[in-house]
Tab-separated table of C-alpha atoms in Angstrom:
chain	number	residue	atom	x	y	z
S	867	MET	CA	225.126	209.923	-43.860
S	868	ILE	CA	227.355	210.983	-42.369
S	869	ASN	CA	226.593	213.119	-39.534
S	870	ILE	CA	229.160	216.079	-37.301
S	871	ASN	CA	229.250	215.397	-33.255
S	872	THR	CA	227.316	212.314	-33.898
S	873	ALA	CA	228.159	208.923	-32.289
S	874	PRO	CA	230.479	207.002	-33.281
S	875	VAL	CA	229.566	205.085	-36.906
S	876	PRO	CA	229.902	201.856	-37.188
S	877	PRO	CA	232.880	200.922	-39.176
S	878	LEU	CA	230.954	199.367	-42.650
S	879	ARG	CA	228.674	201.750	-42.603
S	880	LEU	CA	231.427	205.083	-42.447
S	881	ALA	CA	232.926	203.039	-45.058
S	882	LEU	CA	230.243	202.440	-47.390
S	883	ASP	CA	228.900	205.642	-46.664
S	884	LEU	CA	232.683	207.587	-47.962
S	885	ALA	CA	233.059	205.626	-50.322
S	886	ALA	CA	228.806	206.500	-51.889
S	887	ASN	CA	230.565	210.157	-52.437
S	888	GLY	CA	233.722	209.242	-54.377
S	889	TRP	CA	236.154	208.156	-51.104
S	890	HIS	CA	238.714	205.056	-51.957
S	891	VAL	CA	238.193	203.186	-48.994
S	892	PHE	CA	240.479	200.897	-47.407
S	893	PRO	CA	240.981	198.372	-44.212
S	894	LEU	CA	243.260	199.538	-41.006
S	895	ASN	CA	244.234	196.812	-38.989
S	896	PRO	CA	242.887	198.584	-35.484
S	897	ARG	CA	245.369	198.606	-33.171
S	898	ASP	CA	248.725	199.433	-35.044
S	899	LYS	CA	246.673	201.795	-38.102
S	900	ARG	CA	248.522	200.406	-40.358
S	901	PRO	CA	246.824	197.755	-43.197
S	902	LEU	CA	245.655	194.727	-42.868
S	903	ALA	CA	248.565	191.698	-43.326
S	904	ASN	CA	248.045	190.793	-47.318
S	905	CYS	CA	247.254	187.250	-47.525
S	906	LEU	CA	249.645	183.843	-47.130
S	907	ASP	CA	249.109	183.664	-51.318
S	908	CYS	CA	252.106	186.968	-52.079
S	909	ARG	CA	253.144	187.098	-48.520
S	910	ASP	CA	254.088	183.479	-50.172
S	911	ASN	CA	254.735	185.457	-54.092
S	912	PRO	CA	258.443	186.609	-54.298
S	913	THR	CA	257.227	189.211	-56.362
S	914	CYS	CA	254.499	190.762	-54.071
S	915	SER	CA	256.921	190.302	-51.239
S	916	THR	CA	259.079	193.212	-52.657
S	917	GLY	CA	256.335	195.514	-52.494
S	918	ASP	CA	255.356	195.126	-56.710
S	919	TYR	CA	251.908	194.858	-56.553
S	920	ARG	CA	251.775	194.773	-60.391
S	921	GLY	CA	251.892	191.868	-60.693
S	922	CYS	CA	249.149	190.914	-58.023
S	923	PRO	CA	246.286	188.728	-58.783
S	924	CYS	CA	244.653	189.945	-55.459
S	925	LEU	CA	243.809	193.247	-56.915
S	926	PRO	CA	242.069	192.657	-59.207
S	927	ASP	CA	239.714	190.194	-56.777
S	928	GLY	CA	239.238	192.085	-54.597
S	929	GLN	CA	241.411	191.746	-51.707
S	930	TRP	CA	242.596	194.298	-49.448
S	931	CYS	CA	246.494	193.347	-50.330
S	932	HIS	CA	248.754	195.523	-50.912
S	933	GLY	CA	247.252	198.235	-48.189
S	934	VAL	CA	246.990	201.879	-50.117
S	935	ARG	CA	247.328	200.410	-53.230
S	936	ALA	CA	243.848	197.891	-52.778
S	937	ALA	CA	241.680	200.836	-51.814
S	938	THR	CA	238.303	201.051	-53.705
S	939	THR	CA	235.097	202.438	-53.280
S	940	ASN	CA	233.643	198.937	-54.759
S	941	PRO	CA	230.790	198.093	-52.480
S	942	ASP	CA	230.670	194.552	-52.927
S	943	HIS	CA	234.946	194.325	-51.722
S	944	ILE	CA	234.393	196.923	-49.320
S	945	THR	CA	230.964	195.103	-47.968
S	946	THR	CA	233.262	191.514	-47.668
S	947	TRP	CA	235.896	193.334	-45.935
S	948	TRP	CA	234.953	194.336	-43.302
S	949	ARG	CA	232.760	191.336	-42.427
S	950	ARG	CA	235.720	189.003	-42.029
S	951	VAL	CA	237.926	191.735	-40.056
S	952	PRO	CA	234.280	193.862	-38.528
S	953	GLY	CA	236.915	196.172	-36.478
S	954	ALA	CA	238.482	197.210	-38.697
S	955	VAL	CA	240.010	201.225	-39.485
S	956	PRO	CA	238.220	202.649	-42.830
S	957	ALA	CA	241.190	204.640	-43.547
S	958	ILE	CA	241.173	207.056	-47.387
S	959	ALA	CA	243.762	205.983	-49.903
S	960	THR	CA	244.438	210.104	-50.976
S	961	GLY	CA	244.777	209.837	-54.832
S	962	PRO	CA	242.200	207.706	-55.949
S	963	SER	CA	239.619	209.984	-54.047
S	964	ARG	CA	241.494	213.320	-55.994
S	965	LEU	CA	241.681	214.665	-51.977
S	966	ILE	CA	245.116	216.711	-49.751
S	967	LEU	CA	245.715	215.548	-46.528
S	968	ILE	CA	246.517	218.631	-44.559
S	969	ASP	CA	248.003	216.508	-40.857
S	970	LEU	CA	248.109	219.118	-38.689
S	971	ASP	CA	250.376	217.117	-35.131
S	972	THR	CA	250.316	218.351	-31.858
S	973	HIS	CA	253.275	215.291	-31.400
S	974	THR	CA	254.969	217.985	-29.352
S	975	ASP	CA	254.926	221.234	-27.144
S	976	GLN	CA	258.330	221.128	-27.167
S	977	PRO	CA	260.301	223.857	-30.826
S	978	PRO	CA	262.759	222.729	-32.011
S	979	PRO	CA	265.791	223.947	-31.669
S	980	ASP	CA	265.910	226.497	-34.313
S	981	PRO	CA	262.665	227.630	-35.086
S	982	ALA	CA	263.668	230.523	-36.830
S	983	THR	CA	264.504	228.070	-39.808
S	984	GLN	CA	262.384	224.554	-38.317
S	985	LEU	CA	258.554	226.481	-38.449
S	986	LEU	CA	258.762	226.681	-41.534
S	987	PRO	CA	261.852	225.364	-43.626
S	988	GLY	CA	262.242	226.934	-46.932
S	989	ILE	CA	261.530	230.849	-44.874
S	990	ARG	CA	263.952	232.490	-42.118
S	991	LEU	CA	262.017	233.931	-39.829
S	992	THR	CA	262.636	237.089	-37.450
S	993	PRO	CA	260.816	237.634	-34.325
S	994	ASP	CA	259.045	240.273	-35.357
S	995	GLN	CA	256.439	238.367	-38.057
S	996	VAL	CA	255.688	236.408	-35.227
S	997	PRO	CA	252.546	237.835	-33.602
S	998	GLY	CA	253.355	236.844	-29.523
S	999	GLY	CA	257.057	235.692	-30.549
S	1000	LEU	CA	258.626	232.444	-31.924
S	1001	ASP	CA	257.657	230.341	-28.418
S	1002	THR	CA	253.808	230.892	-29.365
S	1003	VAL	CA	254.278	227.948	-32.187
S	1004	ARG	CA	253.404	224.975	-31.447
S	1005	ASP	CA	251.729	222.709	-32.890
S	1006	GLY	CA	251.211	222.310	-36.334
S	1007	ALA	CA	248.301	223.971	-35.890
S	1008	ASP	CA	250.500	226.814	-35.285
S	1009	VAL	CA	251.943	226.711	-37.499
S	1010	LEU	CA	249.758	227.297	-40.560
S	1011	ARG	CA	248.360	230.281	-39.180
S	1012	LEU	CA	251.805	231.555	-38.970
S	1013	LEU	CA	252.446	230.913	-43.381
S	1014	ALA	CA	248.773	231.845	-43.699
S	1015	HIS	CA	249.801	235.432	-41.227
S	1016	LEU	CA	253.460	235.978	-43.023
S	1017	ARG	CA	251.038	235.116	-47.054
S	1018	GLY	CA	248.392	237.715	-45.791
S	1019	ARG	CA	245.086	235.343	-45.034
S	1020	PRO	CA	243.822	236.348	-41.637
S	1021	HIS	CA	242.864	232.088	-41.876
S	1022	PRO	CA	244.462	229.245	-43.125
S	1023	TRP	CA	240.962	227.301	-43.135
S	1024	PRO	CA	238.087	229.318	-44.401
S	1025	ALA	CA	234.696	229.068	-42.953
S	1026	GLY	CA	233.042	229.771	-46.372
S	1027	PRO	CA	231.900	226.434	-48.338
S	1028	GLU	CA	233.699	226.751	-51.914
S	1029	HIS	CA	236.890	226.801	-49.711
S	1030	GLN	CA	235.953	224.470	-45.976
S	1031	PRO	CA	237.852	221.292	-46.094
S	1032	VAL	CA	236.573	218.219	-43.989
S	1033	SER	CA	237.468	219.410	-40.610
S	1034	VAL	CA	238.348	216.448	-38.249
S	1035	VAL	CA	239.903	216.179	-34.631
S	1036	THR	CA	241.777	213.791	-34.273
S	1037	PRO	CA	241.763	211.326	-30.237
S	1038	SER	CA	245.202	212.965	-29.437
S	1039	SER	CA	243.647	216.732	-30.647
S	1040	GLY	CA	245.302	217.081	-33.813
S	1041	ARG	CA	243.602	218.216	-37.208
S	1042	HIS	CA	242.599	217.124	-40.447
S	1043	LEU	CA	242.082	219.141	-43.067
S	1044	TRP	CA	240.887	216.386	-46.042
S	1045	TYR	CA	240.115	219.368	-49.766
S	1046	ARG	CA	240.262	218.402	-53.414
S	1047	ALA	CA	242.915	217.878	-54.259
S	1048	PRO	CA	243.760	221.104	-56.955
S	1049	ASP	CA	244.594	221.323	-60.530
S	1050	LEU	CA	248.255	221.763	-61.183
S	1051	PRO	CA	250.047	222.596	-64.296
S	1052	ASP	CA	251.582	220.139	-66.925
S	1053	GLY	CA	254.206	218.025	-65.581
S	1054	VAL	CA	253.419	218.732	-61.833
S	1055	ARG	CA	252.263	215.807	-59.744
S	1056	LEU	CA	251.661	215.880	-56.065
S	1057	ARG	CA	253.024	213.311	-53.643
S	1058	GLN	CA	253.559	212.556	-50.058
S	1059	ALA	CA	255.210	215.359	-47.979
S	1060	LEU	CA	255.872	215.546	-43.710
S	1061	GLY	CA	257.109	218.374	-42.410
S	1062	GLU	CA	258.619	219.806	-45.490
S	1063	LEU	CA	255.994	223.045	-45.343
S	1064	GLY	CA	256.210	223.323	-41.454
S	1065	TRP	CA	257.241	221.876	-38.303
S	1066	GLN	CA	254.341	219.311	-37.502
S	1067	ILE	CA	252.674	219.472	-40.688
S	1068	ASP	CA	252.400	216.973	-42.699
S	1069	ILE	CA	251.329	217.117	-46.476
S	1070	LYS	CA	249.216	213.815	-47.705
S	1071	ALA	CA	248.793	212.786	-51.499
S	1072	ALA	CA	248.910	210.765	-53.689
S	1073	TRP	CA	248.920	207.450	-52.357
S	1074	SER	CA	249.751	208.720	-49.217
S	1075	TYR	CA	246.652	207.505	-46.484
S	1076	GLY	CA	244.993	209.094	-43.625
S	1077	ILE	CA	242.442	207.958	-41.113
S	1078	ALA	CA	239.041	208.150	-42.267
S	1079	PRO	CA	237.317	211.315	-41.031
S	1080	GLY	CA	234.160	209.126	-38.799
S	1081	ALA	CA	236.541	206.486	-37.836
S	1082	THR	CA	236.607	205.026	-34.118
S	1083	THR	CA	240.138	203.865	-33.723
S	1084	PRO	CA	241.064	202.105	-29.108
S	1085	ALA	CA	242.727	206.152	-29.127
S	1086	GLY	CA	238.960	208.074	-29.718
S	1087	THR	CA	237.904	209.455	-32.232
S	1088	TYR	CA	238.099	211.803	-35.389
S	1089	THR	CA	235.566	213.547	-35.016
S	1090	ILE	CA	234.290	216.137	-38.019
S	1091	ARG	CA	233.496	219.228	-36.475
S	1092	ALA	CA	232.842	221.767	-40.021
S	1093	GLY	CA	232.450	220.489	-44.462
S	1094	THR	CA	231.113	217.433	-45.994
S	1095	PRO	CA	232.118	215.326	-46.581
S	1096	VAL	CA	229.753	214.868	-50.036
S	1097	SER	CA	231.351	218.323	-51.245
S	1098	PRO	CA	235.086	218.931	-49.474
S	1099	GLY	CA	235.906	221.913	-50.394
S	1100	GLN	CA	238.506	223.857	-52.720
S	1101	MET	CA	242.053	224.867	-51.169
S	1102	PRO	CA	242.876	227.761	-51.214
S	1103	ASP	CA	244.931	229.003	-53.965
S	1104	TRP	CA	247.588	231.157	-51.569
S	1105	LEU	CA	247.682	227.551	-49.376
S	1106	THR	CA	248.398	225.095	-52.858
S	1107	ARG	CA	250.863	227.357	-54.213
S	1108	GLU	CA	252.956	226.624	-50.933
S	1109	ILE	CA	251.939	223.722	-51.179
S	1110	LEU	CA	253.413	223.697	-54.450
S	1111	ARG	CA	256.937	225.038	-54.014
S	1112	VAL	CA	257.500	222.946	-50.906
S	1113	ILE	CA	256.564	219.249	-53.234
S	1114	GLN	CA	258.032	220.476	-56.442
S	1115	PRO	CA	261.754	219.616	-56.912
S	1116	PRO	CA	263.914	222.679	-57.017
S	1117	PRO	CA	265.337	223.478	-60.628
S	1118	ARG	CA	268.471	221.532	-62.356
S	1119	PRO	CA	271.350	223.161	-62.603
S	1120	PRO	CA	271.817	223.459	-66.396
S	1121	ALA	CA	273.912	221.252	-68.168
S	1122	PRO	CA	276.992	221.583	-68.308
S	1123	PRO	CA	277.550	223.020	-72.613
S	1124	PRO	CA	278.386	219.441	-74.559
S	1125	THR	CA	281.967	218.808	-75.418
S	1126	PRO	CA	282.736	219.761	-78.489
S	1127	ALA	CA	283.178	217.654	-81.478
S	1128	PRO	CA	286.878	216.239	-82.612
S	1129	PRO	CA	287.252	218.179	-86.141
S	1130	SER	CA	286.284	216.016	-88.598
S	1131	GLN	CA	288.726	215.048	-91.836
S	1132	GLN	CA	287.126	217.570	-93.882
S	1133	GLN	CA	286.898	220.368	-91.145
S	1134	ARG	CA	291.222	220.382	-91.119
S	1135	ALA	CA	291.365	219.884	-94.109
S	1136	ALA	CA	289.716	222.721	-94.773
S	1137	ALA	CA	291.300	224.439	-91.626
S	1138	TYR	CA	294.591	223.679	-93.391
S	1139	LEU	CA	293.978	225.222	-96.435
S	1140	THR	CA	292.715	228.208	-95.355
S	1141	THR	CA	295.626	228.633	-93.552
S	1142	VAL	CA	297.701	227.755	-96.695
S	1143	ILE	CA	296.200	230.618	-98.157
S	1144	GLU	CA	296.119	232.911	-95.530
S	1145	ARG	CA	299.784	232.685	-95.591
S	1146	GLY	CA	300.752	232.396	-99.007
S	1147	THR	CA	298.585	236.543	-99.457
S	1148	THR	CA	301.009	236.824	-96.388
S	1149	GLU	CA	303.670	236.206	-98.421
S	1150	LEU	CA	302.447	237.549	-101.873
S	1151	ALA	CA	302.027	240.638	-100.589
S	1152	THR	CA	306.123	240.769	-99.174
S	1153	LEU	CA	307.142	240.333	-102.839
S	1154	THR	CA	308.152	242.342	-105.404
S	1155	ASP	CA	308.895	240.421	-108.725
S	1156	GLY	CA	308.092	236.314	-109.188
S	1157	ARG	CA	304.004	237.452	-108.138
S	1158	LYS	CA	302.620	236.120	-110.561
S	1159	THR	CA	304.036	232.842	-110.636
S	1160	ALA	CA	303.710	232.567	-106.821
S	1161	LEU	CA	300.130	233.516	-107.227
S	1162	SER	CA	299.745	230.676	-109.964
S	1163	ALA	CA	301.962	228.386	-107.113
S	1164	LEU	CA	299.843	229.119	-104.594
S	1165	ALA	CA	296.314	229.164	-107.397
S	1166	PHE	CA	297.517	225.273	-107.802
S	1167	LYS	CA	297.634	223.938	-104.010
S	1168	ALA	CA	294.495	225.981	-103.217
S	1169	GLY	CA	293.046	223.038	-105.994
S	1170	GLY	CA	295.245	220.816	-105.144
S	1171	LEU	CA	293.560	220.572	-101.619
S	1172	LEU	CA	289.389	221.624	-102.467
S	1173	THR	CA	288.751	217.911	-103.130
S	1174	TRP	CA	289.862	217.129	-99.186
S	1175	ALA	CA	288.584	220.243	-98.120
S	1176	GLY	CA	284.921	221.171	-99.254
S	1177	LEU	CA	285.290	224.195	-99.483
S	1178	ASN	CA	283.384	226.178	-101.504
S	1179	TYR	CA	285.231	226.065	-105.128
S	1180	ASP	CA	283.788	230.323	-105.266
S	1181	HIS	CA	284.436	231.107	-102.334
S	1182	ILE	CA	287.850	230.499	-102.707
S	1183	HIS	CA	288.483	230.541	-106.211
S	1184	HIS	CA	287.160	235.057	-104.966
S	1185	GLN	CA	289.740	235.044	-101.807
S	1186	LEU	CA	292.509	234.267	-104.544
S	1187	VAL	CA	291.733	237.118	-106.531
S	1188	ASN	CA	292.040	239.290	-103.784
S	1189	ALA	CA	295.598	238.118	-103.345
S	1190	GLY	CA	296.659	238.977	-105.955
S	1191	ILE	CA	296.148	242.290	-106.173
S	1192	ALA	CA	296.285	243.141	-103.244
S	1193	ALA	CA	299.994	242.242	-103.948
S	1194	GLY	CA	299.488	244.616	-107.164
S	1195	LEU	CA	298.660	242.680	-110.040
S	1196	ASP	CA	296.053	243.613	-112.041
S	1197	GLU	CA	292.849	242.401	-111.495
S	1198	ARG	CA	291.320	240.456	-115.060
S	1199	ALA	CA	295.130	238.961	-114.982
S	1200	ALA	CA	295.496	237.852	-110.950
S	1201	ASP	CA	291.145	236.062	-112.017
S	1202	ARG	CA	292.646	234.517	-115.295
S	1203	ILE	CA	295.666	232.846	-113.414
S	1204	VAL	CA	293.878	232.049	-110.928
S	1205	HIS	CA	291.571	230.244	-113.222
S	1206	ARG	CA	293.915	228.299	-114.652
S	1207	ALA	CA	295.654	227.684	-111.759
S	1208	LEU	CA	293.467	226.447	-109.594
S	1209	THR	CA	291.054	224.818	-112.637
S	1210	ASN	CA	294.385	222.597	-112.720
S	1211	GLY	CA	295.749	221.572	-108.739
S	1212	LEU	CA	291.806	220.221	-108.322
S	1213	ALA	CA	292.469	218.227	-111.665
S	1214	ARG	CA	295.657	217.633	-109.237
S	1215	PRO	CA	294.856	216.189	-106.002
S	1216	LEU	CA	297.801	216.542	-103.371
S	1217	PRO	CA	297.734	214.088	-100.716
S	1218	GLU	CA	295.074	214.255	-98.164
S	1219	PRO	CA	297.136	216.542	-95.514
S	1220	ARG	CA	296.760	214.614	-91.576
S	1221	SER	CA	299.643	215.445	-89.888
S	1222	ARG	CA	300.106	218.950	-92.323
S	1223	ALA	CA	296.444	219.506	-91.308
S	1224	ALA	CA	296.233	218.577	-87.870
S	1225	GLU	CA	299.383	219.873	-87.494
S	1226	HIS	CA	297.751	223.660	-88.265
S	1227	THR	CA	294.240	223.016	-86.257
S	1228	ARG	CA	296.768	222.965	-82.627
């Protein structure tokens, strides 16, 4: 059992207790808080040396190779690791543990060069929005409190059990807030976001990791101040929305409209036939003599082109009859002329109108 505000827990005991609660554990080097080095087989394996862990045989065998990718809740593997390196520092892989860590740093008390835009990236602040002024914001905890204030929340991490994170004070007086990972919309994935939510605020998620609550390093102990690893609290909705705001990529600009495909030969022939009928109709309307002959010639030519154009026969027939009527011919006479000439033209197709179609569609 992990207790709050008590003497440090031995690393193996801590790792096993956390693993029993579903926290995926792996060992860190106590000197630099980095994952222990890969085994010799991995270091000599060209695939492993490039960081590709997928084909590594060590992970299924329970080795600690590849750092966070080795994280497990298997007590046998954990026991073997810490018997080999008793002083290793337990670390937690956030993604496999279904956790998200908000790391509030205190690396410096000097604010960023442009606090109005850099304290909360993506949010331009004015002095009246910051209680006490921009100069009062000194660390990551202050920035998170400021964000909560802007969103109308009295406190960034509620004390109620439902939303109570595992709150840890780090040896450098920073704060770690461990929450259960929120349920996300389809297609949205958590990821690590360093400084994207706010100055001196890091979001550890997916294949990121953090020092285990209760762990001790040469710098000191990561002391649990509130909450319990048995049941980390659910992240408040407002904070979930803020994290989603920064981890999701910006919307892509709309794709340019597709380039129209070049017209097919049939399309060019159809355009040419349409032009022939339009011009013929105009010429018919100007005639006082020879209208029947002109209509017959136009219909014959249209019939000769119809094979290539792929247009509807009835539609072309109707257009030509209307052209005759517009020129002053009787409807029955126009219909008879068009039917005969169009049929004769279909029986004698004209050559495929390549160059002429292209000319009329420019």
